[in-house]
Short mmCIF file of C-alpha atoms in Angstrom, two decimals:
data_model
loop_
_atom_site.label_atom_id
_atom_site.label_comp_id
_atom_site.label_asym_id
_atom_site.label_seq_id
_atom_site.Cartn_x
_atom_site.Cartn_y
_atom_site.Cartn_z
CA UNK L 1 -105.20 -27.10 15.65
CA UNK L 2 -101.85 -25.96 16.25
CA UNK L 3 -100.93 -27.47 12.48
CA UNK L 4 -104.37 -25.62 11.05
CA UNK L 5 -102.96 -22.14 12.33
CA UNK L 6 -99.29 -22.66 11.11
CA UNK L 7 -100.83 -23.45 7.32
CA UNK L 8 -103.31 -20.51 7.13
CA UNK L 9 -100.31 -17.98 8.62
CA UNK L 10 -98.28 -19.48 5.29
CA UNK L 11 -101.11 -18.79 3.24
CA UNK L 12 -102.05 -15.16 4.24
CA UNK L 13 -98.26 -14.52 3.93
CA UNK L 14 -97.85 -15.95 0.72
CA UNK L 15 -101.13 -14.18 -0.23
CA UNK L 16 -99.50 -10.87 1.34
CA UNK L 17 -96.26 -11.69 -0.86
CA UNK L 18 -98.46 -11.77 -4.41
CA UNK L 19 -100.29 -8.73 -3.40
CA UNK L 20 -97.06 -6.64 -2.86
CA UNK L 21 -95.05 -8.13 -5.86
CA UNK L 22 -98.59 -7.03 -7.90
CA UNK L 23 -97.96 -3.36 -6.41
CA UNK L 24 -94.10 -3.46 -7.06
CA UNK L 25 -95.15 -4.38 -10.94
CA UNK L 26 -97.85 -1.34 -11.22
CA UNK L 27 -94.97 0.85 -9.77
CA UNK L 28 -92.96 0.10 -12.70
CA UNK L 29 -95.76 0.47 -15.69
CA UNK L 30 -94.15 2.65 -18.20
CA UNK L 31 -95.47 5.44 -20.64
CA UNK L 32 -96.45 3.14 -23.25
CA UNK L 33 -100.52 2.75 -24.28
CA UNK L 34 -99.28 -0.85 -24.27
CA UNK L 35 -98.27 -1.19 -20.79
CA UNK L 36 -100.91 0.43 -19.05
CA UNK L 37 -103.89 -1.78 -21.10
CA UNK L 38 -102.30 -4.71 -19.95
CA UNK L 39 -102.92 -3.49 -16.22
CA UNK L 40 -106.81 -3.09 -16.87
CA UNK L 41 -109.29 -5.21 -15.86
CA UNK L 42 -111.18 -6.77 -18.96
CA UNK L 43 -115.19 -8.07 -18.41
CA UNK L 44 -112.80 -11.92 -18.07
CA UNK L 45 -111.22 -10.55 -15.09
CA UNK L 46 -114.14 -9.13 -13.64
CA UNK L 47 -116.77 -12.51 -13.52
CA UNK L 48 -113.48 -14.29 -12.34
CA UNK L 49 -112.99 -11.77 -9.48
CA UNK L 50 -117.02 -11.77 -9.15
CA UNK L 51 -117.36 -15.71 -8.67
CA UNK L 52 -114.66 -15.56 -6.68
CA UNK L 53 -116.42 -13.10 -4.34
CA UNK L 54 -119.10 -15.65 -4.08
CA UNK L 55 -116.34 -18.43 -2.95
CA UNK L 56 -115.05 -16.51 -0.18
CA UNK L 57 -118.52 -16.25 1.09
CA UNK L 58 -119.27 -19.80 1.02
CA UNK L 59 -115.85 -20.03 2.66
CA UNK L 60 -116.83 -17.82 5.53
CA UNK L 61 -120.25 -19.72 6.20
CA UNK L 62 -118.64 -23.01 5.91
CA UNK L 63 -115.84 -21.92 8.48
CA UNK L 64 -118.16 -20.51 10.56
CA UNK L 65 -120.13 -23.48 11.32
CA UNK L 66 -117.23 -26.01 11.07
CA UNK L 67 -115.88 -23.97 13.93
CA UNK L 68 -119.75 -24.05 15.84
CA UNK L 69 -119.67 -27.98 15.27
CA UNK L 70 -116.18 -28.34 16.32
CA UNK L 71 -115.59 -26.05 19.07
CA UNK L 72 -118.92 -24.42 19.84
CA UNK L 73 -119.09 -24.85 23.15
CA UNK L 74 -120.80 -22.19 25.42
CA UNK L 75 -119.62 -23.05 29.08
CA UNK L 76 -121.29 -19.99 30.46
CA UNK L 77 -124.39 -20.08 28.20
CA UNK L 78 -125.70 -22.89 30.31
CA UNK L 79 -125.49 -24.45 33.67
CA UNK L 80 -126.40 -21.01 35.40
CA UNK L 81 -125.63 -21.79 39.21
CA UNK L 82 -127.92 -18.84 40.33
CA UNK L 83 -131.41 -17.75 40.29
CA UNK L 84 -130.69 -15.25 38.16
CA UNK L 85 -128.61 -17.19 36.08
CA UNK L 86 -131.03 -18.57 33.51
CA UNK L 87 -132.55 -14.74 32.57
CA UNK L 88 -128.10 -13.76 31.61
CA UNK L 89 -128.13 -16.98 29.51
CA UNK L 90 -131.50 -15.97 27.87
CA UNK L 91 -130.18 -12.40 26.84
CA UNK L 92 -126.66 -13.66 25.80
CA UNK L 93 -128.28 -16.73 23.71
CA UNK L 94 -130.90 -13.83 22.31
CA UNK L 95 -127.81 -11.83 21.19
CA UNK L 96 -125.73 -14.60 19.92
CA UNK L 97 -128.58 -15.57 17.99
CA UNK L 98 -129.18 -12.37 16.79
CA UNK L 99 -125.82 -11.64 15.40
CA UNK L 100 -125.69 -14.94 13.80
CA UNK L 101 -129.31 -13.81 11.77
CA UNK L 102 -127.73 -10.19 10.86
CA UNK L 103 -124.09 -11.58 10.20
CA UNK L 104 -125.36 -14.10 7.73
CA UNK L 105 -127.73 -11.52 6.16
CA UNK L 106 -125.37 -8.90 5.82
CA UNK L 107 -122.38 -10.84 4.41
CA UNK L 108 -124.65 -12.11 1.95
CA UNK L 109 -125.88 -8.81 0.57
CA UNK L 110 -122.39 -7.10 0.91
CA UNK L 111 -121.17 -10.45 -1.83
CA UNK L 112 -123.82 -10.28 -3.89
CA UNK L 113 -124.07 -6.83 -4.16
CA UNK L 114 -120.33 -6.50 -5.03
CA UNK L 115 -120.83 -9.65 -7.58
CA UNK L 116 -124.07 -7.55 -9.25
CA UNK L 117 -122.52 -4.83 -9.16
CA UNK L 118 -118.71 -5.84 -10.89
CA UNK L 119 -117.89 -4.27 -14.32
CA UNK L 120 -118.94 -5.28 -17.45
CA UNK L 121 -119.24 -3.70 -20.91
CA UNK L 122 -121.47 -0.66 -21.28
CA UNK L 123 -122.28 -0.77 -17.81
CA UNK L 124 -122.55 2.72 -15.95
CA UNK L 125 -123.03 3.21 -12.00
CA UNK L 126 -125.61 4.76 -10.91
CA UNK L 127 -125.09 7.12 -8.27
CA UNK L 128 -127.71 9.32 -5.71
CA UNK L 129 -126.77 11.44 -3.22
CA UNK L 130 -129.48 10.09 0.18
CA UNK L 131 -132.37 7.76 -0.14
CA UNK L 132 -134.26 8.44 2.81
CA UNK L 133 -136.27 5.18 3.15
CA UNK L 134 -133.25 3.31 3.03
CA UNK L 135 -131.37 5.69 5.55
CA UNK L 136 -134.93 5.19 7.67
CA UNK L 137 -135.07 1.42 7.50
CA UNK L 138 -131.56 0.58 8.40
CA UNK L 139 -131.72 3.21 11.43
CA UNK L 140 -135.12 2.46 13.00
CA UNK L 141 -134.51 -1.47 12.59
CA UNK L 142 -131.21 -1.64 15.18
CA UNK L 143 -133.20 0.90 17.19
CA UNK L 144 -135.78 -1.42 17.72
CA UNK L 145 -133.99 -4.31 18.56
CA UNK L 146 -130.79 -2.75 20.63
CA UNK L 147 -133.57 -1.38 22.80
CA UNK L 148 -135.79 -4.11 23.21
CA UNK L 149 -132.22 -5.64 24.36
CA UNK L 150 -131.63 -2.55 26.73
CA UNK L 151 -134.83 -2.94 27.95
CA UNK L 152 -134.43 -6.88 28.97
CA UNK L 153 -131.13 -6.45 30.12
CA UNK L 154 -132.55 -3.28 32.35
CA UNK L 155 -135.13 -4.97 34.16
CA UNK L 156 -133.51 -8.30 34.22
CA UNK L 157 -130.49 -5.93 36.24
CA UNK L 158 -133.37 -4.28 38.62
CA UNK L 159 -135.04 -7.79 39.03
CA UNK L 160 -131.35 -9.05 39.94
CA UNK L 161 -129.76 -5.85 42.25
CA UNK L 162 -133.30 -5.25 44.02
CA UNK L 163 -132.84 -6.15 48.01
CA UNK L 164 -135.76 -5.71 49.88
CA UNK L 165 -135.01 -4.13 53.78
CA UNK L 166 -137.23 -6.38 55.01
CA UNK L 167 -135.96 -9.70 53.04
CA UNK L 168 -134.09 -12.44 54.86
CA UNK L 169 -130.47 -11.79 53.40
CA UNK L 170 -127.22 -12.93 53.95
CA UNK L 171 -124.40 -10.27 53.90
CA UNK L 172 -121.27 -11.02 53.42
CA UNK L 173 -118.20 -8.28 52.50
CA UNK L 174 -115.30 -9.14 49.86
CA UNK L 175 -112.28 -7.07 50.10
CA UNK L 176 -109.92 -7.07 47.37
CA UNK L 177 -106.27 -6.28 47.07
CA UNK L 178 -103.13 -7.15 44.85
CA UNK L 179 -103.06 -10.28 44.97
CA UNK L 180 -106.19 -11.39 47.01
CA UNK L 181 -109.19 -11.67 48.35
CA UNK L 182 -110.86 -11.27 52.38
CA UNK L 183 -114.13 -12.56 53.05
CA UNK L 184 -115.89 -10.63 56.04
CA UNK L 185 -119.42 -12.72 57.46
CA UNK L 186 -121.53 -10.40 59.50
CA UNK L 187 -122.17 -12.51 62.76
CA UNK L 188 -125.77 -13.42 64.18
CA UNK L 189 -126.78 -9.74 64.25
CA UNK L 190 -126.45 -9.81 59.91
CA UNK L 191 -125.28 -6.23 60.48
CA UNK L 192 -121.17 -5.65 59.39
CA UNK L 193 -118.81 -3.32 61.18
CA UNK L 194 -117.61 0.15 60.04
CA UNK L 195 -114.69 -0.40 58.08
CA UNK L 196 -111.76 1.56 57.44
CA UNK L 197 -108.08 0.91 55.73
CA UNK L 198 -106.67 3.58 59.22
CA UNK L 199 -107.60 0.09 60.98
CA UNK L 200 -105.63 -2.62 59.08
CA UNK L 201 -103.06 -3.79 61.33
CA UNK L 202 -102.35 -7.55 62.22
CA UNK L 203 -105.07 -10.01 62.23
CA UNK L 204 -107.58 -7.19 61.35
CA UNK L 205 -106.80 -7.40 57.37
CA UNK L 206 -110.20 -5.66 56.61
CA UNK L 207 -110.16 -2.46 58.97
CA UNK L 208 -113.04 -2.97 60.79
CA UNK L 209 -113.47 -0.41 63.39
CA UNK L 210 -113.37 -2.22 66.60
CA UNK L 211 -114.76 0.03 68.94
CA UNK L 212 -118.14 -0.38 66.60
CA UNK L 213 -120.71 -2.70 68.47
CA UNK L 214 -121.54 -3.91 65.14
CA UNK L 215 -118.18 -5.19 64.33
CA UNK L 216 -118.20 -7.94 68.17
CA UNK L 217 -119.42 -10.69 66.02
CA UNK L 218 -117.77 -9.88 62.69
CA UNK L 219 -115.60 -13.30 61.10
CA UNK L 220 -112.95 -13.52 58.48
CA UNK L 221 -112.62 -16.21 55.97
CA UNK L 222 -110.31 -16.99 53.46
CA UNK L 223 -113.07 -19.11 51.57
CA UNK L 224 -116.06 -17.93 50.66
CA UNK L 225 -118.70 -20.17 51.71
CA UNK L 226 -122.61 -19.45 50.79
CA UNK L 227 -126.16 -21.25 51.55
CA UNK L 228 -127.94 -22.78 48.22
CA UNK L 229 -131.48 -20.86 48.30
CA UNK L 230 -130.64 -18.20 50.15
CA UNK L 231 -130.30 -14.73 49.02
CA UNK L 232 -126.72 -13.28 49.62
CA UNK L 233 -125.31 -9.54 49.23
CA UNK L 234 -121.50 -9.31 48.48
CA UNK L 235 -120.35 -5.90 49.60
CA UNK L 236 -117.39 -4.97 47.87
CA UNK L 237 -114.13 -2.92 48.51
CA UNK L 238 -110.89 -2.39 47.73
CA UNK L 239 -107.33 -1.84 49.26
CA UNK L 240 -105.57 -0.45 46.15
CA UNK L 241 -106.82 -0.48 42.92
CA UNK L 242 -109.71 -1.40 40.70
CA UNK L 243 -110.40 -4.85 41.24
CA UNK L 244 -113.25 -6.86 39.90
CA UNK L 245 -115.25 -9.84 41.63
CA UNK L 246 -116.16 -12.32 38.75
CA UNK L 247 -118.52 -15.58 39.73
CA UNK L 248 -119.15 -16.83 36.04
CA UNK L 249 -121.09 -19.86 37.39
CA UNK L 250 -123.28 -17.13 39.11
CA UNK L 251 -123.69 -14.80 36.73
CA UNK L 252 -122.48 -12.13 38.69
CA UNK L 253 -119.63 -9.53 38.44
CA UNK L 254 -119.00 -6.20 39.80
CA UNK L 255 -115.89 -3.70 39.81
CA UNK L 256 -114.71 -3.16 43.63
CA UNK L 257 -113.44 0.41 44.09
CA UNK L 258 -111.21 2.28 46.34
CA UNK L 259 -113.06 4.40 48.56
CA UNK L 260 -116.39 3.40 48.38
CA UNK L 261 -118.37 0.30 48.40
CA UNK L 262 -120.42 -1.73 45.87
CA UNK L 263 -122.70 -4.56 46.68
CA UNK L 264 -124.11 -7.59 43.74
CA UNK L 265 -127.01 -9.55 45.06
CA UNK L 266 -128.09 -13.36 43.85
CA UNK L 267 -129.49 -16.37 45.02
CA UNK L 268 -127.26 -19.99 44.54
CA UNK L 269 -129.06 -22.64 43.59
CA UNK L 270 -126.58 -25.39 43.14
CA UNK L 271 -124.30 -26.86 45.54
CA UNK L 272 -120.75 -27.54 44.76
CA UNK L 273 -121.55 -31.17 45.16
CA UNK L 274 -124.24 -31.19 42.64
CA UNK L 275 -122.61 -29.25 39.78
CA UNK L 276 -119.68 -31.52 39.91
CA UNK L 277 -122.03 -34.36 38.59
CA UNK L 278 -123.49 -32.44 36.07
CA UNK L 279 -122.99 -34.32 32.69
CA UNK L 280 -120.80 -31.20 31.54
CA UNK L 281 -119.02 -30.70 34.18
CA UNK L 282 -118.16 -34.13 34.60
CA UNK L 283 -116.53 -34.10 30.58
CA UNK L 284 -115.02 -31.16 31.30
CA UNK L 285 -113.01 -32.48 34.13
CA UNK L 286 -112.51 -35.26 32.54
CA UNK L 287 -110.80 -33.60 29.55
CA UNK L 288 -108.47 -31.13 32.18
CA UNK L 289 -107.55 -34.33 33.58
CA UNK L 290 -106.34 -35.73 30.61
CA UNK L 291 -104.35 -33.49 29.73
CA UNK L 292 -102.86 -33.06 33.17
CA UNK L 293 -102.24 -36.74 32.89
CA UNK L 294 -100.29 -36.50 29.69
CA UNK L 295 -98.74 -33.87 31.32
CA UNK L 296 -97.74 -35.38 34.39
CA UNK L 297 -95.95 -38.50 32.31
CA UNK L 298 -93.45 -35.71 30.92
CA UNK L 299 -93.01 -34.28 34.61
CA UNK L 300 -92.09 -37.81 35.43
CA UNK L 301 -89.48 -38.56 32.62
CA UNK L 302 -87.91 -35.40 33.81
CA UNK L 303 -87.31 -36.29 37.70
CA UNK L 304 -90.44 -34.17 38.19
CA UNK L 305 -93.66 -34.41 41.00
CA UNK L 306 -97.06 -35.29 38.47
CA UNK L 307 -99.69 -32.79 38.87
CA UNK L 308 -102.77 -33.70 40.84
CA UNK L 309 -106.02 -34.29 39.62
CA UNK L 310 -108.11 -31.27 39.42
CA UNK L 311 -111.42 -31.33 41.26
CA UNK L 312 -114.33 -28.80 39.79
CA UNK L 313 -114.66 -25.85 42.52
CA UNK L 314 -116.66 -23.10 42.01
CA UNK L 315 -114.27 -19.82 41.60
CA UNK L 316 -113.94 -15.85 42.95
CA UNK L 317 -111.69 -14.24 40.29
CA UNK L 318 -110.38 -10.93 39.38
CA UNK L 319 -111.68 -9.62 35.86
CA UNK L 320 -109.42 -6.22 35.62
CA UNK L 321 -106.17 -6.48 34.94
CA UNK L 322 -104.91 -4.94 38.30
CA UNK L 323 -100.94 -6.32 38.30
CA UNK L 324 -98.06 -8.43 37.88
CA UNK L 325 -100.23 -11.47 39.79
CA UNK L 326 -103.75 -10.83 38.47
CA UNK L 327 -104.20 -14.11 36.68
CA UNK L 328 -103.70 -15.98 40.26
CA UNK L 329 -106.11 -13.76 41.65
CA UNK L 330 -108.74 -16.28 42.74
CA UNK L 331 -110.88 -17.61 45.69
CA UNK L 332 -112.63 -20.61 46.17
CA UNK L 333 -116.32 -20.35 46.64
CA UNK L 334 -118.04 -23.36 48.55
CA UNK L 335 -121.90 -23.48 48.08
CA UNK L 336 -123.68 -25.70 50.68
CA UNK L 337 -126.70 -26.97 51.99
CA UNK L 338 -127.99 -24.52 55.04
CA UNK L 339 -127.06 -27.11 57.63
CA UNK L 340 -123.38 -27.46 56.39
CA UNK L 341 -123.09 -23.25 55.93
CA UNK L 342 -123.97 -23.33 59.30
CA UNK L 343 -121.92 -25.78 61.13
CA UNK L 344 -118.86 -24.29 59.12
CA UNK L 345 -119.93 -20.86 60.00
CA UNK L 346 -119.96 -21.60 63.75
CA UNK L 347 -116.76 -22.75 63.88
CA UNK L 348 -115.34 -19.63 62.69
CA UNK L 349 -113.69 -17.27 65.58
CA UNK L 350 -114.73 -14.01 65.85
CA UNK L 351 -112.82 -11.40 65.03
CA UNK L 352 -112.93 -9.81 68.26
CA UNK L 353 -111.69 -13.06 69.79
CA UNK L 354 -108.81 -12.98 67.24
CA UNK L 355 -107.59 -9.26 68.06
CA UNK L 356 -107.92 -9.98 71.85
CA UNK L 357 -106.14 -13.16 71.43
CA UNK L 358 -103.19 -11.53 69.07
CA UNK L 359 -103.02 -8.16 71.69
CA UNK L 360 -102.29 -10.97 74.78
CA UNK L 361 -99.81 -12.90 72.77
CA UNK L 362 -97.93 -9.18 71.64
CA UNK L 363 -98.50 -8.24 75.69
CA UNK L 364 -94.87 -8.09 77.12
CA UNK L 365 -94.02 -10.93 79.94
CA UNK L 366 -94.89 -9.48 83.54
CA UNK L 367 -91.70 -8.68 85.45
CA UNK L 368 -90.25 -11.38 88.29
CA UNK L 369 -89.00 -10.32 91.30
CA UNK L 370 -85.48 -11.74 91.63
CA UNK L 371 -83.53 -13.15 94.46
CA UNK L 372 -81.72 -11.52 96.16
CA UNK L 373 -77.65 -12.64 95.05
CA UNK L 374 -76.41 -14.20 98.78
CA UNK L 375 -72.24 -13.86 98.95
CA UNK L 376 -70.12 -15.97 100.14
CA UNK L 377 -69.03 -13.78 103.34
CA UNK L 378 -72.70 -13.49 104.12
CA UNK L 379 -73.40 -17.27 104.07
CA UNK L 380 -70.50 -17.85 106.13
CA UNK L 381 -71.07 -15.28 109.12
CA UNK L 382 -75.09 -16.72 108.67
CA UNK L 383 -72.89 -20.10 109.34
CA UNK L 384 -71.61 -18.72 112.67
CA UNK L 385 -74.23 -16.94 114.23
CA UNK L 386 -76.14 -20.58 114.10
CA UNK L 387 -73.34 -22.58 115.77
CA UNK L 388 -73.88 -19.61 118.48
#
C-alpha cells in the first residue's frame, strides 16, 4: 500500500510539473497570428480531451470499488453491542448507501455533460438565465430525503435518550479529566451524591459532597463495569475541559462539559466474553496479533521485551482532542452477566469507608506519656534509704 501511495504522489507531481511547464509556455506566446493559433484548441484536441473525460470516470468507479473490495470494511457498521445499536447501523448503512446512489449519478452526468458539451465546429452554447423546474427538482429532492434522514435519526435519538422515572435503571457517573477517566456507581439506594470539584481532595477524586446522605453508599472504579440487558445511564462531567465519552461498540457518545452534567442512556447486549468469539472479532485480533508478532521479532533482534498479545476489550475513549495525552485517553469497559456485575460490585468499598479509612491513617499518633529520666544521685540515695 505503502508502494501504491509513493507511485501515485510521482504521478500527480509529474502531472503538476507538465501543467506548470504548459503555463510557463503560454506566458511566453508572442505577438505573432502564428503563435497564438498554435495555442488553440482544434475539434482533434477537443474529442481527445472529451474521451479522456470519460476515462477518468471509469477510473474513479473502478477505484472506488477496488478500494470497497479491498479494504471495505465497516467495523462499526455491524456488530452493534447495544440495543440501540442496530437502529445507528441502519441510518449510517441508509446514508452510505445513499451517497454511493447520488455519487455515482452525479459523476456520471457532470462527465457526460462536459463530453456533450466539448467544442466542435459551428457549435454555439446555449445560455438561460434560471430554469425554474430544474432549480425546483434539484431543491425539493435533497429536501425530501435529508429530512426523512432527520426525521429517523430524531426519533431513533428520543427512542435512545428516553428514561422512564419509573424504569429499573442503572446509574452510573463518568468523570473526565486530562488524562482520564473516574467511574462513580450509585450504591443500593441507585441515587448518586451531590458532587462538586470544592470537594476533590485525596481519595475523593470526584467531589462528592460527603455530608450528602445520598453520597454513604457511593463507589469509585477505575473500570467501568456494566450488566448485559440492563438499562444503564452514564452521567457525565468534567474537571477541565471538553471531553468526550466515545463507546463505538455501543453506539453511544456524548461531549462531557465543565459545569454541568450530561447523561447517554443504552442497553448492552453482549458480554465481553461473547463478542470476543464473534467471527470478526476473532480475524481482527488475529490480524493485530500478527502484526504485533512481526513486531515483537524486531524488538527481540534489538535486546528488546516482545509485545504481548492483545486481547479484544471493549473501550471508554476520548473523541475531542482535549491535550498533549488525548490519544491514551481510554478506559476499559467490562460487560457481564448480572451475577458477575454483582459479585464485582460488592466487593467494591464504599467511598465513605475509603475517606474514613484515609482521615485515620492522616490522624496524627496520640501522645505517650514518658518516663520520668531517674539520675544517677537519685538511684543511689534510693540505694541507701533501702539498706536503712
Amino acid at each position: 500500500m505503502t508502494s501504491l501511495l509513493i507511485l501515485a504522489a510521482v504521478v500527480l507531481l509529474g502531472v503538476a510539473v507538465w501543467q506548470l511547464t504548459k503555463i510557463f509556455d503560454l506566458t511566453q506566446v508572442g505577438s505573432s497570428p502564428d503563435d497564438i493559433t498554435t495555442e488553440i484548441a482544434n475539434e482533434k484536441d477537443n474529442n481527445i480531451n472529451g474521451y479522456l473525460t470519460f476515462a477518468f470516470l471509469g477510473f474513479i468507479y473502478i477505484f472506488t470499488i477496488f478500494c470497497l473490495v479491498e479494504y471495505g470494511s465497516f467495523p462499526l457498521m455491524d456488530n452493534p453491542a447495544s440495543e440501540h445499536g442496530k437502529e445507528v447501523d441502519n441510518l449510517m448503512w441508509i446514508s452510505m448507501g445513499l451517497i454511493g446512489v447520488v455519487q455515482v449519478f452525479t459523476q456520471f452526468l457532470l462527465h457526460y455533460f462536459a463530453f456533450q458539451g466539448r467544442g466542435l465546429k459551428g457549435r454555439k452554447a446555449r445560455f438561460f438565465a434560471d430554469n425554474d423546474k430544474l432549480e425546483a427538482l434539484w431543491t425539493i429532492i435533497p429536501v425530501i430525503t435529508l429530512s426523512g434522514l432527520i426525521l429517523y435519526g430524531l426519533f431513533a435519538w428520543n427512542d435512545i435518550m428516553f428514561v422512564d422515572e419509573e424504569e429499573d435503571v442503572l446509574i452510573v457517573e463518568v468523570y473526565a479529566k486530562q488524562f482520564g477517566w473516574d467511574v462513580r456507581y450509585s450504591g443500593t439506594d441507585n441515587t448518586l451524591g451531590k458532587a462538586n470539584v470544592r470537594f476533590i481532595e485525596g481519595v475523593n477524586l470526584v467531589g462528592v459532597d460527603m455530608s450528602d446522605p445520598n453520597a454513604a453508599d457511593d463507589m469509585m472504579a477505575k473500570e467501568l463495569h456494566l450488566p448485559v440487558g440492563k438499562k444503564v445511564v452514564l452521567k457525565f462531567r468534567s474537571q477541565d475541559v471538553l471531553h468526550s465519552a466515545y463507546l463505538p461498540h455501543f453506539r453511544a457518545q456524548m461531549n462531557c462539559v465543565p459545569g454541568m452534567v450530561t447523561q447517554f442512556a443504552f442497553v448492552p447486549t453482549v458480554t465481553t466474553e461473547e463478542m470476543r468469539t464473534r467471527e470478526a472479532i476473532v480475524k481482527k485480533v488475529g490480524n493485530i496479533n500478527a502484526l504485533r508478532a512481526e513486531r515483537s521479532q524486531e524488538l527481540i533482534k534489538k535486546g528488546e521485551e516482545a509485545l504481548d498479545p492483545y486481547t479484544f476489550d471493549y473501550l471508554m475513549l476520548c473523541n475531542k482532542i482535549c491535550g498533549a495525552s488525548h490519544y491514551n485517553m481510554q478506559m476499559k469497559v467490562v460487560v457481564e452477566t448480572p451475577e458477575e456485575f454483582n459479585a464485582w460490585l460488592k466487593g467494591l468499598p464504599t467511598l465513605k469507608e475509603q475517606v474514613a479509612a484515609e482521615k485515620a491513617s492522616n490522624a496524627p499518633a496520640p501522645a505517650v506519656e514518658e518516663a520520668p529520666v531517674v539520675t544517677e544521685e537519685a538511684q543511689t540515695e534510693a540505694i541507701a534509704q533501702v539498706v536503712k
